[in-house]
Structures are given as structure tokens and as C-alpha cells.
Coordinates of C-alpha atoms and ligand atoms in Angstrom, one line a residue:
X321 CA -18.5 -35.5 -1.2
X322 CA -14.9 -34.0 -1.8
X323 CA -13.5 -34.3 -4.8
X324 CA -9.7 -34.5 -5.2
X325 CA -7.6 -32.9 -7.0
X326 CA -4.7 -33.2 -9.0
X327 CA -1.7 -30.2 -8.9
X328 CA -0.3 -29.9 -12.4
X329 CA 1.8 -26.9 -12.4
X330 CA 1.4 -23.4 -14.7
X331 CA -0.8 -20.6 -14.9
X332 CA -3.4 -20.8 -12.3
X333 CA -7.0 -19.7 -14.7
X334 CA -7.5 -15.5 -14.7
X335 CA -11.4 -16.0 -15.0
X336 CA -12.1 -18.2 -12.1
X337 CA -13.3 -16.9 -8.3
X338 CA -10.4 -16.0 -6.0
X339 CA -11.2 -15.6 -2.7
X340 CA -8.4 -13.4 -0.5
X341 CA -9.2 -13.5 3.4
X342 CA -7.5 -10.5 5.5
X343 CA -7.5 -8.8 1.5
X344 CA -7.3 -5.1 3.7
X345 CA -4.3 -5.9 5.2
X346 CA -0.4 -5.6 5.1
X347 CA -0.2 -8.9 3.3
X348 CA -3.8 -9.5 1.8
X349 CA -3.8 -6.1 0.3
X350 CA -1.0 -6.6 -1.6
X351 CA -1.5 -10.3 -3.0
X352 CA -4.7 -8.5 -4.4
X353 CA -2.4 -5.7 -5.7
X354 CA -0.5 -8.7 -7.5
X355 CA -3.1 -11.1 -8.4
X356 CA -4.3 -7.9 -10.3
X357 CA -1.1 -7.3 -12.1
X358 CA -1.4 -10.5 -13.5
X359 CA -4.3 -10.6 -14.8
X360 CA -6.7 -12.1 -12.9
X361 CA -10.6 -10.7 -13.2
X362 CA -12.7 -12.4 -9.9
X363 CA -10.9 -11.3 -7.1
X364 CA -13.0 -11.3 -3.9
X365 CA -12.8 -9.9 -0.4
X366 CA -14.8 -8.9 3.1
X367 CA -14.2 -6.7 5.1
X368 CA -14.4 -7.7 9.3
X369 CA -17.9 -5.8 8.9
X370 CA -19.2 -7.8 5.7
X371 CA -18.0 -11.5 7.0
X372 CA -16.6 -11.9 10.6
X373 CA -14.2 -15.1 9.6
X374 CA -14.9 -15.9 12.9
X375 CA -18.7 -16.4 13.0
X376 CA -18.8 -20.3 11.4
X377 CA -22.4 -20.2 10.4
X378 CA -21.4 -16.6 8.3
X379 CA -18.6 -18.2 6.6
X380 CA -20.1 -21.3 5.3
X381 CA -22.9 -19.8 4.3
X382 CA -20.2 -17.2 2.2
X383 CA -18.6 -19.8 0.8
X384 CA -21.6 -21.8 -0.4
X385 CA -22.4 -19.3 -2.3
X386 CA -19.0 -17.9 -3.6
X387 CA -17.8 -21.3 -4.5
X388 CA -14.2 -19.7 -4.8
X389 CA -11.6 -21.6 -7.0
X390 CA -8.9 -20.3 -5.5
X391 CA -8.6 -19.5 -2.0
X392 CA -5.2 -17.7 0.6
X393 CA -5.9 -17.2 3.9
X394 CA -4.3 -14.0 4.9
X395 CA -6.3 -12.7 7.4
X396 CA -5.0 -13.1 11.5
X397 CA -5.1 -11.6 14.7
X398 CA -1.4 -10.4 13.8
X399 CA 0.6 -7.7 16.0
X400 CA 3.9 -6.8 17.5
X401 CA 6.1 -8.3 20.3
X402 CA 3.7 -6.5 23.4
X403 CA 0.7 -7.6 21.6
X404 CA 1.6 -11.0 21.4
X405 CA 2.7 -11.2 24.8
X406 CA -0.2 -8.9 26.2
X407 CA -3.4 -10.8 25.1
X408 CA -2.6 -14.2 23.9
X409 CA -5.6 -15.5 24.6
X410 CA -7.2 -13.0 21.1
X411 CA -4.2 -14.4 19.6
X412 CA -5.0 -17.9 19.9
X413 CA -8.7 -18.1 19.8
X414 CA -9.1 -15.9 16.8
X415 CA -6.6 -16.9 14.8
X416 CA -7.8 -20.9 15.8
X417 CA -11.6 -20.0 14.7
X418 CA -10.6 -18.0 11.5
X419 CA -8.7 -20.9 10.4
X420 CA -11.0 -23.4 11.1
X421 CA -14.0 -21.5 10.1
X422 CA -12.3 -20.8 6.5
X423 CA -10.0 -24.5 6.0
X424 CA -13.5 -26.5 6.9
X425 CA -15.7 -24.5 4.7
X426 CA -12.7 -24.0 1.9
X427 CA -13.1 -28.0 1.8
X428 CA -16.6 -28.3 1.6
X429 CA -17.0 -26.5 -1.9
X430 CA -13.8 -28.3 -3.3
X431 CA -11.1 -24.8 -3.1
X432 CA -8.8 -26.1 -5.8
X433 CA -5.6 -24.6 -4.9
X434 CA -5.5 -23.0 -1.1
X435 CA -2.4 -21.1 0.3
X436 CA -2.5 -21.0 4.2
X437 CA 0.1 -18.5 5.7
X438 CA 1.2 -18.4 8.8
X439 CA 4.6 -16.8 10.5
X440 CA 8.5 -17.7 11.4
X441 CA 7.3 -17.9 14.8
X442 CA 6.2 -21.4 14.7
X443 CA 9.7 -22.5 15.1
X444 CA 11.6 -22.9 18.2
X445 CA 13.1 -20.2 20.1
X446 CA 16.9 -21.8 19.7
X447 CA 16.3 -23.1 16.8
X448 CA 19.5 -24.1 14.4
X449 CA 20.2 -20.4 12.1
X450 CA 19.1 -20.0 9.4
X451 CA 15.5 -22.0 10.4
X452 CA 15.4 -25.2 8.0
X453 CA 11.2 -26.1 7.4
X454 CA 12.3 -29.6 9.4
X455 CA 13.3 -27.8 12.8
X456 CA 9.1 -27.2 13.1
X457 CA 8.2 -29.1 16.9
X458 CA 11.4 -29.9 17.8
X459 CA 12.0 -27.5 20.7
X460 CA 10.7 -24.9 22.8
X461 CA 8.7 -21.7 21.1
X462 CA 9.4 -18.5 22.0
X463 CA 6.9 -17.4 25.3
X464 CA 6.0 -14.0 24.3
X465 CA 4.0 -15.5 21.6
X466 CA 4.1 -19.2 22.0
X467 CA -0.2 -18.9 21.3
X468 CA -0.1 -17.6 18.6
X469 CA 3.1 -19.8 17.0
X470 CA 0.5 -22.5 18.4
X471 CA -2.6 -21.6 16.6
X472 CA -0.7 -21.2 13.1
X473 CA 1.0 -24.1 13.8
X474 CA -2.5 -26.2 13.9
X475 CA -3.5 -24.6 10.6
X476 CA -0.3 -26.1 8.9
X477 CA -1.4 -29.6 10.7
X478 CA -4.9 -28.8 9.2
X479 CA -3.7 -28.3 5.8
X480 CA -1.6 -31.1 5.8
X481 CA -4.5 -33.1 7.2
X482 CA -7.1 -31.7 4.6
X483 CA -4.2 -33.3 1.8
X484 CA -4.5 -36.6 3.4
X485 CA -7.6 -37.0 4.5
X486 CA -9.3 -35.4 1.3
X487 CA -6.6 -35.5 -1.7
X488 CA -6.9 -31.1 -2.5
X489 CA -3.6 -30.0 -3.3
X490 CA -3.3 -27.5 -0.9
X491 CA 0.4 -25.4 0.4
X492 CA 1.6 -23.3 3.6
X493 CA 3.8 -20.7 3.4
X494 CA 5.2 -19.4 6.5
X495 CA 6.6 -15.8 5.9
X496 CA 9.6 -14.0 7.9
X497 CA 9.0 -10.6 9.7
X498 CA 6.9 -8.6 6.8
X499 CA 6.9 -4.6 6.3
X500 CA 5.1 -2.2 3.8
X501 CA 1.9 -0.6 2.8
X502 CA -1.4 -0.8 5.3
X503 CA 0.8 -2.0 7.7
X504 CA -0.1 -1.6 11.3
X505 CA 1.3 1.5 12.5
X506 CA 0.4 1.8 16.1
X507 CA 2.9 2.1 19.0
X508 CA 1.5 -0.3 20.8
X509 CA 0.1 -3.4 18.3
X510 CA 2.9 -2.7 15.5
X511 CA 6.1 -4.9 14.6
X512 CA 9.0 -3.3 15.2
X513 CA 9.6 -1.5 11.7
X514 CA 6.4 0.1 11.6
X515 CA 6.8 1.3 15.2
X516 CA 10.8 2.7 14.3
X517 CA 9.1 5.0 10.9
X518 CA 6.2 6.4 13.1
X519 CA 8.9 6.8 16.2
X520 CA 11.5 8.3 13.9
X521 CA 9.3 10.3 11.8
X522 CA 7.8 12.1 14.7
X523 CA 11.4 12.7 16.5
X524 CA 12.0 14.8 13.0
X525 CA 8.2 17.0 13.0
X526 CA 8.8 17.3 17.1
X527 CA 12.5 18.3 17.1
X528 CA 13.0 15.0 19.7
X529 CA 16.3 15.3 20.9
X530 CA 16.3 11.6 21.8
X531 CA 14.0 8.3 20.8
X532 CA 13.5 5.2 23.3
X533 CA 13.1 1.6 21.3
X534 CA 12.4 -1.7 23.2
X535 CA 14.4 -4.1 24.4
X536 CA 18.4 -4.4 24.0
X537 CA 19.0 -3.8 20.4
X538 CA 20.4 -7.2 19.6
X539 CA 18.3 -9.3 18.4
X540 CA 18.3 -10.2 14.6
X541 CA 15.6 -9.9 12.5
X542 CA 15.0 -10.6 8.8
X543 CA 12.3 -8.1 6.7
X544 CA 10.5 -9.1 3.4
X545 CA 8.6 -6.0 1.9
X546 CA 4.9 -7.3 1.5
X547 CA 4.9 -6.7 -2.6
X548 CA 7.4 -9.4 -2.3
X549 CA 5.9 -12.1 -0.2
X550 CA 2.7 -11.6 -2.2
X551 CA 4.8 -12.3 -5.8
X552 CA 6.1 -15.8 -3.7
X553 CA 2.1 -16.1 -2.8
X554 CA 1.2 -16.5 -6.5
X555 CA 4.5 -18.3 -7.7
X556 CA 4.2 -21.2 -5.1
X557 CA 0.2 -21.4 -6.2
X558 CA 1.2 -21.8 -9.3
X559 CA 4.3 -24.1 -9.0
X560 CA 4.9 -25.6 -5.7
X561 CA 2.8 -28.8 -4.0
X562 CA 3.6 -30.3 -1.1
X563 CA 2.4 -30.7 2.5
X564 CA 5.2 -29.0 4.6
X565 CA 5.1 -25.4 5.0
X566 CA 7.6 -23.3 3.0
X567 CA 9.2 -20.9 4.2
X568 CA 9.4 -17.4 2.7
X569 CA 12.2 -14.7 3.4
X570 CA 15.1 -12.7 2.1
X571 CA 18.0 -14.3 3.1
X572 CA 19.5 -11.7 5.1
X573 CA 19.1 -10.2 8.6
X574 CA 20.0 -7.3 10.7
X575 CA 19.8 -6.6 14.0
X576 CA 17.3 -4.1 15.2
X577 CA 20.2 -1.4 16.3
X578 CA 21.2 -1.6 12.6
X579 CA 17.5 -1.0 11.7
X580 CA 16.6 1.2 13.8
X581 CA 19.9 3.4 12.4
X582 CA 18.8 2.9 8.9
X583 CA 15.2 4.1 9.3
X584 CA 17.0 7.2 11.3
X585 CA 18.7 7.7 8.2
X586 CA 15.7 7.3 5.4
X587 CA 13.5 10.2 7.7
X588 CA 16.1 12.0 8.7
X589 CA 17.0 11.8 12.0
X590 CA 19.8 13.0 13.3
X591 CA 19.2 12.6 17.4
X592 CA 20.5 10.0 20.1
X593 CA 18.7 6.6 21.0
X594 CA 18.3 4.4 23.4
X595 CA 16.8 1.4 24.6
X596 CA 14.7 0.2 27.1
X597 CA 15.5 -2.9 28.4
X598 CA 12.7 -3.8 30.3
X599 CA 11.1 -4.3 27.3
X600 CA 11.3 -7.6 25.8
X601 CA 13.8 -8.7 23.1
X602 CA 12.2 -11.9 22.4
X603 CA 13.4 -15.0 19.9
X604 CA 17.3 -13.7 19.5
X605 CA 17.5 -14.5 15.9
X606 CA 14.9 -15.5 13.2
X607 CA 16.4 -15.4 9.4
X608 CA 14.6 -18.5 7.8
X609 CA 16.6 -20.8 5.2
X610 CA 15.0 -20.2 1.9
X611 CA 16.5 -23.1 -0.4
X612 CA 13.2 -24.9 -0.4
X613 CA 11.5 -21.6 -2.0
X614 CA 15.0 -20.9 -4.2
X615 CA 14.2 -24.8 -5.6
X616 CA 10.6 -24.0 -6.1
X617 CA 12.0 -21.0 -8.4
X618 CA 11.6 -17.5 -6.4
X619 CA 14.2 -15.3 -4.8
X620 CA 13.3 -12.2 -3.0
X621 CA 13.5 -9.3 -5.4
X622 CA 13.2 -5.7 -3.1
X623 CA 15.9 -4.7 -1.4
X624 CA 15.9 -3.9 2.3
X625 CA 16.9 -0.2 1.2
X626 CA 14.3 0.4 -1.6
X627 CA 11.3 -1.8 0.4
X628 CA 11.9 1.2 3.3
X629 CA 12.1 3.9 1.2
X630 CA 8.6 3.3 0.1
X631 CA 7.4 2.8 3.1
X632 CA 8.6 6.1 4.7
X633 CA 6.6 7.3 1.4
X634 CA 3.6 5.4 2.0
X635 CA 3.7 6.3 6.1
X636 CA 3.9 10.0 5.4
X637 CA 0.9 9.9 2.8
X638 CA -1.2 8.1 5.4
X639 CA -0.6 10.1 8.5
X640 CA -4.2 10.7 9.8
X641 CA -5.9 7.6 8.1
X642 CA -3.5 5.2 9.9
X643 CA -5.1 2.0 11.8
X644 CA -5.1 2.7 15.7
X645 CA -4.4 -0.8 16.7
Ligands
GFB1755 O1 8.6 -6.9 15.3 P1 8.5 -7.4 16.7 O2 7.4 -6.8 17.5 O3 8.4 -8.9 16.6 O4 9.9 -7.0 17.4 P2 9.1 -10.3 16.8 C1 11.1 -7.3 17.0 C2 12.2 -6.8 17.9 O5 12.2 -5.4 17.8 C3 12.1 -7.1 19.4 C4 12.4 -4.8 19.1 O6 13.4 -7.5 19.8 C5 11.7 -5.8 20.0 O7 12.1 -5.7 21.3 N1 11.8 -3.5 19.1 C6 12.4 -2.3 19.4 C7 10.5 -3.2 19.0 N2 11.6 -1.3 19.4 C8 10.3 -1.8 19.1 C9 9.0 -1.2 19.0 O8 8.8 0.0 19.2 N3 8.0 -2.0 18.7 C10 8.2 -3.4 18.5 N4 7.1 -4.1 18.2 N5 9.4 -4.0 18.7 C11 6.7 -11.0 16.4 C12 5.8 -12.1 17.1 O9 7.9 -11.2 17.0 O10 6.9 -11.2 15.1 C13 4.7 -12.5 16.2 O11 5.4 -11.6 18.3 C14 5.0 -12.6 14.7 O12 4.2 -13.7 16.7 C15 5.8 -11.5 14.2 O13 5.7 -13.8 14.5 C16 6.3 -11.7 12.8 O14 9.8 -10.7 15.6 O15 10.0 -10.3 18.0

């Protein structure tokens, strides 16, 4: 039987079992990297090898015997624009069983505190700028990745029914378009800023005299560097409850002509672009209205400028032990 639990907020406790999911990737790896700053001594995480999150009977069984206290579910089927579009079907049924798999066997041993994250995509294509937490379901998602803005919005639902139905305390944080370390680097899978440091970088070793990017240019995007999102991860654990998702973002965007000029600039550069518009532009703006998170107490704290920088850094140390896909 479930037990419910009350959210008092403060320190969540160092010595108890935190369980990351996805703790390998762009945004896992780097609320380990910050759950470690702060002290805390049980961190746990598996590999796709060691637990498949989306083999059921694997995961309860994992969690029976972990009994984690804490629990943020990080990992996804994540990728770029082409991804998204190319093979929605991975992108919903994965992300689907992961979330399942991990939010059913989370509430059978009782997770105290769970953070479920999802993406800005869940909201409408059109919606109002910048994206208020109430505009969720009340227009049309963006097509090119309408399955997987589906499947992450059912784990919100699921979180929010897990509260009702069960009493846990648990939260949803939806972040804006994230960048850093063990990002996904690949032309075809990666989000866009990824894509423009390998594109760029190369141009520079290869003497390119010109670069192609996708789509138009226009669009607007807003970035949060990883190091970030994960410090909002442990500061809404630790002081936000409540069953709508929050959302999680700078507060500024560009468009991707601007950052596509700006990562010229950080790798040096110096030839033409252009852009291929047969490519798709997708959702024409996405910057996310974070006075819900500014209430709750965090403000992003890396700017654009210095988050790239160290990512140019981190690229160029990891050429040769990239991911592929
Ligand atoms: O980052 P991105 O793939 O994701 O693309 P979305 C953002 C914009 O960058 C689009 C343009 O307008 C692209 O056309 N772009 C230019 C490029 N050059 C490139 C390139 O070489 N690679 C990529 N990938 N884009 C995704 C969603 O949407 O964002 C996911 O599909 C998720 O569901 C994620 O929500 C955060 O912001 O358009």
C-alpha cells in the first residue's frame, strides 16, 4: 500500500538513495555532476546496457531492490528537429514505456520526492510568447514532433495523477532547448547548437569556404546550458510542490541566424552561410515565461556567451569519443 507523503520544504537528506535515470546524458549527467557538488553520497545510475527502462519486468525488479528515496527521470528518446520528425514512432513509444515503466515502479516503493522532465514542446505551436505553464492543451502542437510533445505530455498527466490518486509529492519541470557537455553531437540526431559547433568547427580544420544550416534562419530559440537546468533540478526538489509542470528557461532568445553567427564567432569562422530551406524550421518561437520558477526562487545563472564557450571546449576535447546518433 502507498504511503503519502507530505512536502515540507529544505534540504532534501545527503545520505539517502538517489536514483538519476538517463544519468549519461546531456541533462542526467550533469544533475549527477550537481547533486555531487552538494553533497549528496548515494547517487545511482544504469547504463541502457545494465537496465533497459524500457523492459517493465527489469525495472521493477531494479527498483525493488534499490528502494530509491529520491528519484528524476531524465532519461528519453531525445533528438533534433529531423529526428523528431523522421521516426516518431521511437519517439513516442519509448519515451511512453520509459515513463511508465519508471512513474509505476517509482510509486510502488514509495519515491519520496520524484522530478519528471519533459521539454517546451508540449505546448502549442502558436502559442501566446513567452509560453505561460497554462497555455499546455489549448491548441495545436507543432507536427514535426507532435509524438513526442504527446508522450511527455502523458507523463505530466501521470505525475499529476500519481499526486491525486496516491498523495507523493511529486513535480514536472519542463525545460527550454538545453546545450552543453555529453550532448548529442551528430549531424543527423543533434539539436541545432550541437549540430552549428560540429558544423562550424569542421568548416575551420577543412578550410570550408561556405557552411549550409537548415531551414530559414528565423525561427527563435531560447538555450539553457545543462549545469544550469540541473541547479533548477535540485532547487525545485528541494523547494517547489505542486502538480503543474514548471517551466525552466533563461528568459531570452535568439534566432538561429544570430546563433549560428555567434558560434561562427567562438570557433573561428570566418566563411559565408547559408541555408537550406527545404529543411524544416519548425515551432517559429519557443522562449518559455519563467515567473513561476523566478517565484519558486531560481533564475538562470550562465550566460548564453560563457555556456558556449565551454562547450566549444568540451566539443574539441571529445572529438573521436562523440555519440554517433
Ligand atoms: O534544435 P532543433 O533541432 O529543435 O532545431 P527544435 C532548432 C532550429 O534550428 C530549427 C534549425 O529551426 C532548425 O531548422 N537548424 C539549423 C538546425 N541548422 C540545424 C542543424 O544543423 N540541426 C538542427 N537540429 N537544427 C526540437 C524538438 O525542436 O527541440 C524536440 O524536435 C525537442 O521535440 C527539442 O523539444 C528541445 O527546437 O525545433
Amino acid at each position: 500500500m502507498t504511503v503519502a507523503h507530505d512536502f515540507s520544504p529544505g534540504e532534501l537528506n545527503r545520505e539517502a538513495t538517489f536514483y538519476v535515470a538517463g544519468h549519461r546524458g546531456l541533462v542526467g549527467s550533469a544533475i549527477v555532476r550537481r547533486l555531487e557538488s552538494a553533497g549528496f553520497e548515494n547517487i545511482v545510475g544504469r547504463t541502457s546496457a545494465e537496465l533497459d527502462l524500457k523492459n517493465r519486468d527489469a525495472v521493477l525488479g531494479f527498483f525493488a531492490e534499490l528502494k530509491p528515496r529520491y528519484v528524476v527521470l531524465a532519461a528519453a528518446k531525445v533528438g533534433g528537429i529531423m529526428a523528431n520528425s523522421t521516426y516518431p514512432v521511437d519517439f513516442l513509444s519509448d519515451n511512453i514505456r520509459i515513463q511508465v515503466n519508471v512513474l509505476d515502479a517509482s510509486r510502488q516503493v514509495d519515491v519520496e520526492r520524484l522530478l519528471f522532465l519533459g521539454s517546451s514542446c508540449i505546448y502549442p505551436k502558436f502559442a501566446e510568447q513567452p509560453i505561460r505553464e497554462e497555455s499546455l492543451l489549448t491548441g495545436h502542437l507543432e507536427p514535426t514532433n507532435d509524438a513526442y510533445a504527446i508522450a511527455k505530455i502523458a507523463g505530466i498527466l501521470h505525475v499529476q495523477s500519481v499526486r491525486r490518486q496516491y498523495g507523493l509529492p511529486w513535480i514536472s519541470a519542463m525545460p527550454t532547448n538545453l546545450y552543453g557537455p555529453n550532448d548529442n553531437f551528430s549531424p543527423a540526431g543533434s539539436h541545432v547548437l550541437p549540430a552549428l559547433i560540429r558544423r562550424y568547427d569542421e568548416a575551420v580544420a577543412s578550410g570550408a569556404a561556405s557552411v549550409v544550416n537548415w531551414g530559414s534562419g528565423s525561427p527563435r530559440r531560447e538555450f539553457l546550458h545543462a549545469d544550469d537546468m540541473a541547479d533548477a533540478c535540485l532547487h525545485l526538489l528541494e523547494h517547489f510542490d505542486g502538480p503543474d509542470q514548471v517551466n525552466v528557461g533563461s528568459g531570452t532568445d535568439v534566432t538561429i541566424r544570430e546563433i549560428a553567427e555567434t558560434v561562427a564567432s567562438v570557433v573561428g569562422y570566418t566563411g559565408e552561410t547559408e541555408w537550406d530551406t527545404t529543411k524544416p524550421d519548425g515551432t517559429p518561437q519557443k522562449l518559455l515565461d519563467v515567473s513561476k520558477l523566478a517565484r519558486a526562487g531560481w533564475t538562470s545563472k550562465i550566460p548564453l556567451s560563457e555556456g558556449l564557450e565551454r562547450t566549444v571546449a568540451w566539443y574539441r576535447d571529445h572529438i573521436g569519443s562523440l555519440r554517433e546518433k
